[in-house]
């Protein structure tokens, strides 16, 4: 295990920090790791409700002596000195920061300390793909609901779609994370707890990518892309409602632009995928997968090799959800749509499909993958007070970095 003191903390203790960062007279140290974390503390201001809170090392901690986000885990630390054990936060490991805070509040009693978990979780990485649905604006209090959802999922990196209108910046700033949305009207963008070190050139106008260094470590780089393929015409409608043939739908997939878009993404990321750096592509592909529309699991009486899933998998990209859940008949993983069970225009059931994906290449092992929504979304048109602010489900994949 490795214990580390952050540069700002070091500067603070040397009295070199020029910002108005808080200072305090007490001491906080990490005495032991596993199980949980054991801290030792001293203070000249003992109170029964002094407390120690654990936060991620960046984003969310009370760096200005005010609440930004709730702590991941905490315990009271009464008296002038003592030791207290706090459970390890669930899910992703990595870098954390502990704060010794006064009386159920956020005033510092000691300099916070940064530390690495040093256990096997350290190499876990949690990825989300999330179509925001007009930025989330169709639902009341969307901002608070989205921030809470992303925080609760404890993810490291999110690829967004339907983010036009600077919604990536809005969410990145609210969480205190790094973000990239190449222009305000770009439908896609990325937020990350970990430093974004390069913003790649967009591929077309609906695909953006970045290089991220996990924990800021240049030996732990990752290329990450978010894509939003064109929506219309929508292939499942052509099969299920229009009863088109396989040949016709193949032409429609081309005419919609999706084949061209995914082909370009695969071509233009080739050198990244061929390099030794892990690679992740997430997005709303606006089409199902050939791994789901199989002979054994027909949809609308059809099995079909959707080009927008065939092209990336033929190029070596791995569909993380289907690694975790190999049988599409028992675990559909549908992301379209939690709020459209019914198609008004057709007066028929809306085709339900998995159209949002998290793909990866090498050096990443799938630990789990799940579709996620908040609460129990009500169907259109009763969606306005949903806790879930989108018309897609999100997908969260947990990887181990190998
Ligand atoms: C919609 O379909 C249902 C059941 O098939 C039928 O009872 C109803 O009359 C239809 N509504 C319209 C507006 O066509």
Short mmCIF file of N, CA and C in Angstrom, two decimals, residues 189-279:
data_model
loop_
_atom_site.label_atom_id
_atom_site.label_comp_id
_atom_site.label_asym_id
_atom_site.label_seq_id
_atom_site.Cartn_x
_atom_site.Cartn_y
_atom_site.Cartn_z
N UNK A 189 -20.38 14.64 -25.04
CA UNK A 189 -19.33 15.18 -24.19
C UNK A 189 -18.96 14.15 -23.14
N UNK A 190 -17.97 14.50 -22.34
CA UNK A 190 -17.39 13.55 -21.40
C UNK A 190 -17.09 14.28 -20.09
N UNK A 191 -17.40 13.66 -18.95
CA UNK A 191 -16.91 14.17 -17.67
C UNK A 191 -16.09 13.07 -17.01
N UNK A 192 -15.11 13.48 -16.22
CA UNK A 192 -14.20 12.51 -15.61
C UNK A 192 -13.68 13.02 -14.29
N UNK A 193 -13.67 12.12 -13.29
CA UNK A 193 -13.00 12.42 -12.03
C UNK A 193 -11.51 12.55 -12.22
N UNK A 194 -10.99 11.78 -13.18
CA UNK A 194 -9.55 11.73 -13.42
C UNK A 194 -9.18 12.79 -14.45
N UNK A 195 -7.94 13.25 -14.42
CA UNK A 195 -7.55 14.33 -15.31
C UNK A 195 -7.70 13.98 -16.80
N UNK A 196 -8.29 14.91 -17.55
CA UNK A 196 -8.33 14.82 -19.01
C UNK A 196 -7.05 15.49 -19.50
N UNK A 197 -6.18 14.73 -20.16
CA UNK A 197 -4.88 15.30 -20.53
C UNK A 197 -4.82 15.69 -22.00
N UNK A 198 -5.68 15.11 -22.84
CA UNK A 198 -5.74 15.50 -24.25
C UNK A 198 -7.20 15.49 -24.68
N UNK A 199 -7.58 16.51 -25.45
CA UNK A 199 -8.90 16.51 -26.08
C UNK A 199 -8.67 16.18 -27.54
N UNK A 200 -9.15 15.03 -27.99
CA UNK A 200 -8.93 14.63 -29.38
C UNK A 200 -9.81 15.44 -30.31
N UNK A 201 -9.40 15.47 -31.57
CA UNK A 201 -10.21 16.12 -32.60
C UNK A 201 -11.51 15.33 -32.76
N UNK A 202 -12.64 16.04 -32.83
CA UNK A 202 -13.92 15.36 -33.02
C UNK A 202 -13.89 14.51 -34.28
N UNK A 203 -14.69 13.44 -34.28
CA UNK A 203 -14.89 12.65 -35.50
C UNK A 203 -16.30 13.00 -35.98
N UNK A 204 -16.37 13.73 -37.09
CA UNK A 204 -17.67 14.26 -37.52
C UNK A 204 -18.18 15.23 -36.46
N UNK A 205 -19.49 15.42 -36.41
CA UNK A 205 -20.00 16.39 -35.42
C UNK A 205 -20.77 15.70 -34.29
N UNK A 206 -20.63 14.36 -34.17
CA UNK A 206 -21.39 13.67 -33.13
C UNK A 206 -20.53 12.66 -32.37
N UNK A 207 -19.22 12.85 -32.38
CA UNK A 207 -18.32 11.93 -31.66
C UNK A 207 -17.13 12.72 -31.13
N UNK A 208 -16.93 12.67 -29.82
CA UNK A 208 -15.80 13.37 -29.19
C UNK A 208 -15.02 12.40 -28.32
N UNK A 209 -13.71 12.67 -28.22
CA UNK A 209 -12.87 11.77 -27.44
C UNK A 209 -11.79 12.51 -26.67
N UNK A 210 -11.31 11.85 -25.63
CA UNK A 210 -10.25 12.42 -24.79
C UNK A 210 -9.28 11.33 -24.36
N UNK A 211 -8.11 11.78 -23.94
CA UNK A 211 -7.21 10.88 -23.21
C UNK A 211 -7.28 11.25 -21.75
N UNK A 212 -7.42 10.24 -20.91
CA UNK A 212 -7.56 10.44 -19.46
C UNK A 212 -6.43 9.69 -18.78
N UNK A 213 -5.81 10.32 -17.79
CA UNK A 213 -4.80 9.62 -16.99
C UNK A 213 -5.42 9.25 -15.64
N UNK A 214 -5.59 7.97 -15.40
CA UNK A 214 -6.21 7.52 -14.15
C UNK A 214 -5.33 7.96 -12.97
N UNK A 215 -5.98 8.61 -11.99
CA UNK A 215 -5.28 9.17 -10.83
C UNK A 215 -4.16 10.13 -11.25
N UNK A 216 -4.27 10.67 -12.49
CA UNK A 216 -3.25 11.59 -12.97
C UNK A 216 -1.95 10.89 -13.33
N UNK A 217 -2.00 9.56 -13.42
CA UNK A 217 -0.80 8.77 -13.63
C UNK A 217 -0.61 8.50 -15.13
N UNK A 218 0.49 8.99 -15.70
CA UNK A 218 0.69 8.86 -17.15
C UNK A 218 0.95 7.41 -17.57
N UNK A 219 1.23 6.55 -16.61
CA UNK A 219 1.35 5.12 -16.93
C UNK A 219 -0.02 4.44 -16.96
N UNK A 220 -1.06 5.18 -16.60
CA UNK A 220 -2.41 4.60 -16.58
C UNK A 220 -3.32 5.45 -17.45
N UNK A 221 -2.99 5.51 -18.74
CA UNK A 221 -3.78 6.30 -19.67
C UNK A 221 -4.89 5.47 -20.27
N UNK A 222 -5.87 6.21 -20.82
CA UNK A 222 -7.04 5.57 -21.39
C UNK A 222 -7.58 6.52 -22.45
N UNK A 223 -7.92 6.00 -23.64
CA UNK A 223 -8.63 6.82 -24.61
C UNK A 223 -10.11 6.53 -24.49
N UNK A 224 -10.93 7.58 -24.43
CA UNK A 224 -12.36 7.44 -24.15
C UNK A 224 -13.15 8.29 -25.13
N UNK A 225 -14.10 7.65 -25.80
CA UNK A 225 -14.92 8.35 -26.79
C UNK A 225 -16.41 8.22 -26.47
N UNK A 226 -17.15 9.28 -26.77
CA UNK A 226 -18.61 9.24 -26.66
C UNK A 226 -19.18 9.56 -28.03
N UNK A 227 -20.14 8.73 -28.48
CA UNK A 227 -20.72 8.89 -29.82
C UNK A 227 -22.24 8.91 -29.74
N UNK A 228 -22.83 9.62 -30.67
CA UNK A 228 -24.28 9.65 -30.79
C UNK A 228 -24.62 9.51 -32.27
N UNK A 229 -24.94 8.28 -32.69
CA UNK A 229 -25.26 8.09 -34.10
C UNK A 229 -26.65 8.66 -34.40
N UNK A 230 -26.89 8.96 -35.67
CA UNK A 230 -28.16 9.57 -36.06
C UNK A 230 -29.35 8.70 -35.66
N UNK A 231 -30.47 9.37 -35.40
CA UNK A 231 -31.65 8.68 -34.87
C UNK A 231 -32.61 8.16 -35.94
N UNK A 232 -32.70 8.84 -37.07
CA UNK A 232 -33.80 8.53 -38.01
C UNK A 232 -33.29 8.27 -39.42
N UNK A 233 -34.00 7.41 -40.17
CA UNK A 233 -35.10 6.54 -39.73
C UNK A 233 -34.59 5.50 -38.74
N UNK A 234 -35.48 5.06 -37.85
CA UNK A 234 -35.11 4.15 -36.76
C UNK A 234 -35.42 2.71 -37.18
N UNK A 235 -34.38 1.90 -37.29
CA UNK A 235 -34.48 0.55 -37.85
C UNK A 235 -35.56 -0.35 -37.25
N UNK A 236 -35.67 -0.44 -35.91
CA UNK A 236 -36.71 -1.32 -35.35
C UNK A 236 -38.13 -0.97 -35.82
N UNK A 237 -38.40 0.32 -36.06
CA UNK A 237 -39.73 0.68 -36.59
C UNK A 237 -39.91 0.09 -37.99
N UNK A 238 -38.83 0.09 -38.76
CA UNK A 238 -38.91 -0.40 -40.15
C UNK A 238 -39.25 -1.88 -40.16
N UNK A 239 -38.67 -2.64 -39.22
CA UNK A 239 -39.00 -4.07 -39.12
C UNK A 239 -40.36 -4.29 -38.48
N UNK A 240 -40.58 -3.66 -37.33
CA UNK A 240 -41.74 -4.01 -36.50
C UNK A 240 -43.04 -3.39 -37.02
N UNK A 241 -42.96 -2.18 -37.55
CA UNK A 241 -44.18 -1.51 -38.00
C UNK A 241 -44.34 -1.56 -39.52
N UNK A 242 -43.24 -1.33 -40.24
CA UNK A 242 -43.33 -1.24 -41.71
C UNK A 242 -43.12 -2.60 -42.38
N UNK A 243 -42.68 -3.58 -41.57
CA UNK A 243 -42.47 -4.95 -42.07
C UNK A 243 -41.50 -4.99 -43.25
N UNK A 244 -40.49 -4.15 -43.19
CA UNK A 244 -39.48 -4.10 -44.27
C UNK A 244 -38.60 -5.35 -44.24
N UNK A 245 -37.97 -5.62 -45.37
CA UNK A 245 -37.07 -6.77 -45.48
C UNK A 245 -35.69 -6.43 -44.92
N UNK A 246 -34.92 -7.47 -44.71
CA UNK A 246 -33.54 -7.31 -44.23
C UNK A 246 -32.74 -6.43 -45.20
N UNK A 247 -32.92 -6.65 -46.50
CA UNK A 247 -32.20 -5.87 -47.52
C UNK A 247 -32.59 -4.39 -47.41
N UNK A 248 -33.87 -4.13 -47.26
CA UNK A 248 -34.34 -2.74 -47.18
C UNK A 248 -33.80 -2.04 -45.92
N UNK A 249 -33.81 -2.77 -44.80
CA UNK A 249 -33.37 -2.13 -43.56
C UNK A 249 -31.86 -1.87 -43.61
N UNK A 250 -31.14 -2.74 -44.29
CA UNK A 250 -29.70 -2.49 -44.47
C UNK A 250 -29.49 -1.17 -45.23
N UNK A 251 -30.29 -0.96 -46.25
CA UNK A 251 -30.20 0.31 -47.01
C UNK A 251 -30.59 1.49 -46.13
N UNK A 252 -31.60 1.28 -45.27
CA UNK A 252 -32.06 2.37 -44.39
C UNK A 252 -30.98 2.72 -43.36
N UNK A 253 -30.29 1.70 -42.84
CA UNK A 253 -29.20 1.97 -41.88
C UNK A 253 -28.12 2.82 -42.54
N UNK A 254 -27.90 2.57 -43.82
CA UNK A 254 -26.91 3.35 -44.57
C UNK A 254 -27.43 4.77 -44.79
N UNK A 255 -28.67 4.88 -45.26
CA UNK A 255 -29.28 6.18 -45.57
C UNK A 255 -29.36 7.05 -44.30
N UNK A 256 -29.62 6.43 -43.17
CA UNK A 256 -29.71 7.19 -41.92
C UNK A 256 -28.35 7.78 -41.53
N UNK A 257 -27.29 7.23 -42.10
CA UNK A 257 -25.95 7.76 -41.80
C UNK A 257 -25.20 6.97 -40.76
N UNK A 258 -25.87 6.01 -40.13
CA UNK A 258 -25.23 5.30 -39.01
C UNK A 258 -24.05 4.43 -39.46
N UNK A 259 -24.18 3.81 -40.66
CA UNK A 259 -23.07 2.97 -41.13
C UNK A 259 -21.85 3.84 -41.38
N UNK A 260 -22.08 4.98 -42.05
CA UNK A 260 -20.97 5.89 -42.32
C UNK A 260 -20.34 6.40 -41.04
N UNK A 261 -21.16 6.74 -40.06
CA UNK A 261 -20.63 7.28 -38.80
C UNK A 261 -19.79 6.26 -38.05
N UNK A 262 -20.30 5.04 -37.90
CA UNK A 262 -19.54 4.05 -37.12
C UNK A 262 -18.29 3.62 -37.89
N UNK A 263 -18.38 3.57 -39.21
CA UNK A 263 -17.20 3.22 -40.02
C UNK A 263 -16.09 4.24 -39.80
N UNK A 264 -16.48 5.51 -39.84
CA UNK A 264 -15.50 6.59 -39.64
C UNK A 264 -14.89 6.53 -38.23
N UNK A 265 -15.72 6.26 -37.24
CA UNK A 265 -15.21 6.17 -35.86
C UNK A 265 -14.18 5.04 -35.77
N UNK A 266 -14.53 3.90 -36.33
CA UNK A 266 -13.63 2.74 -36.27
C UNK A 266 -12.33 3.03 -37.03
N UNK A 267 -12.45 3.64 -38.21
CA UNK A 267 -11.24 3.95 -38.99
C UNK A 267 -10.36 4.97 -38.27
N UNK A 268 -10.98 6.04 -37.78
CA UNK A 268 -10.17 7.14 -37.25
C UNK A 268 -9.64 6.88 -35.84
N UNK A 269 -10.09 5.81 -35.20
CA UNK A 269 -9.51 5.48 -33.88
C UNK A 269 -8.58 4.27 -33.98
N UNK A 270 -8.28 3.85 -35.19
CA UNK A 270 -7.51 2.60 -35.37
C UNK A 270 -6.16 2.65 -34.65
N UNK A 271 -5.43 3.75 -34.81
CA UNK A 271 -4.10 3.80 -34.19
C UNK A 271 -4.22 3.77 -32.66
N UNK A 272 -5.27 4.40 -32.12
CA UNK A 272 -5.48 4.33 -30.66
C UNK A 272 -5.80 2.91 -30.23
N UNK A 273 -6.64 2.23 -31.00
CA UNK A 273 -7.03 0.87 -30.62
C UNK A 273 -5.85 -0.09 -30.77
N UNK A 274 -4.98 0.20 -31.74
CA UNK A 274 -3.81 -0.65 -31.95
C UNK A 274 -2.71 -0.40 -30.92
N UNK A 275 -2.76 0.74 -30.26
CA UNK A 275 -1.70 1.06 -29.29
C UNK A 275 -1.91 0.22 -28.02
N UNK A 276 -0.98 0.33 -27.09
CA UNK A 276 -1.09 -0.48 -25.86
C UNK A 276 -2.02 0.17 -24.83
N UNK A 277 -2.52 1.36 -25.15
CA UNK A 277 -3.39 2.09 -24.22
C UNK A 277 -4.82 1.55 -24.29
N UNK A 278 -5.47 1.30 -23.15
CA UNK A 278 -6.87 0.86 -23.18
C UNK A 278 -7.76 1.89 -23.91
N UNK A 279 -8.82 1.38 -24.48
CA UNK A 279 -9.70 2.20 -25.33
C UNK A 279 -11.14 1.88 -24.98
#
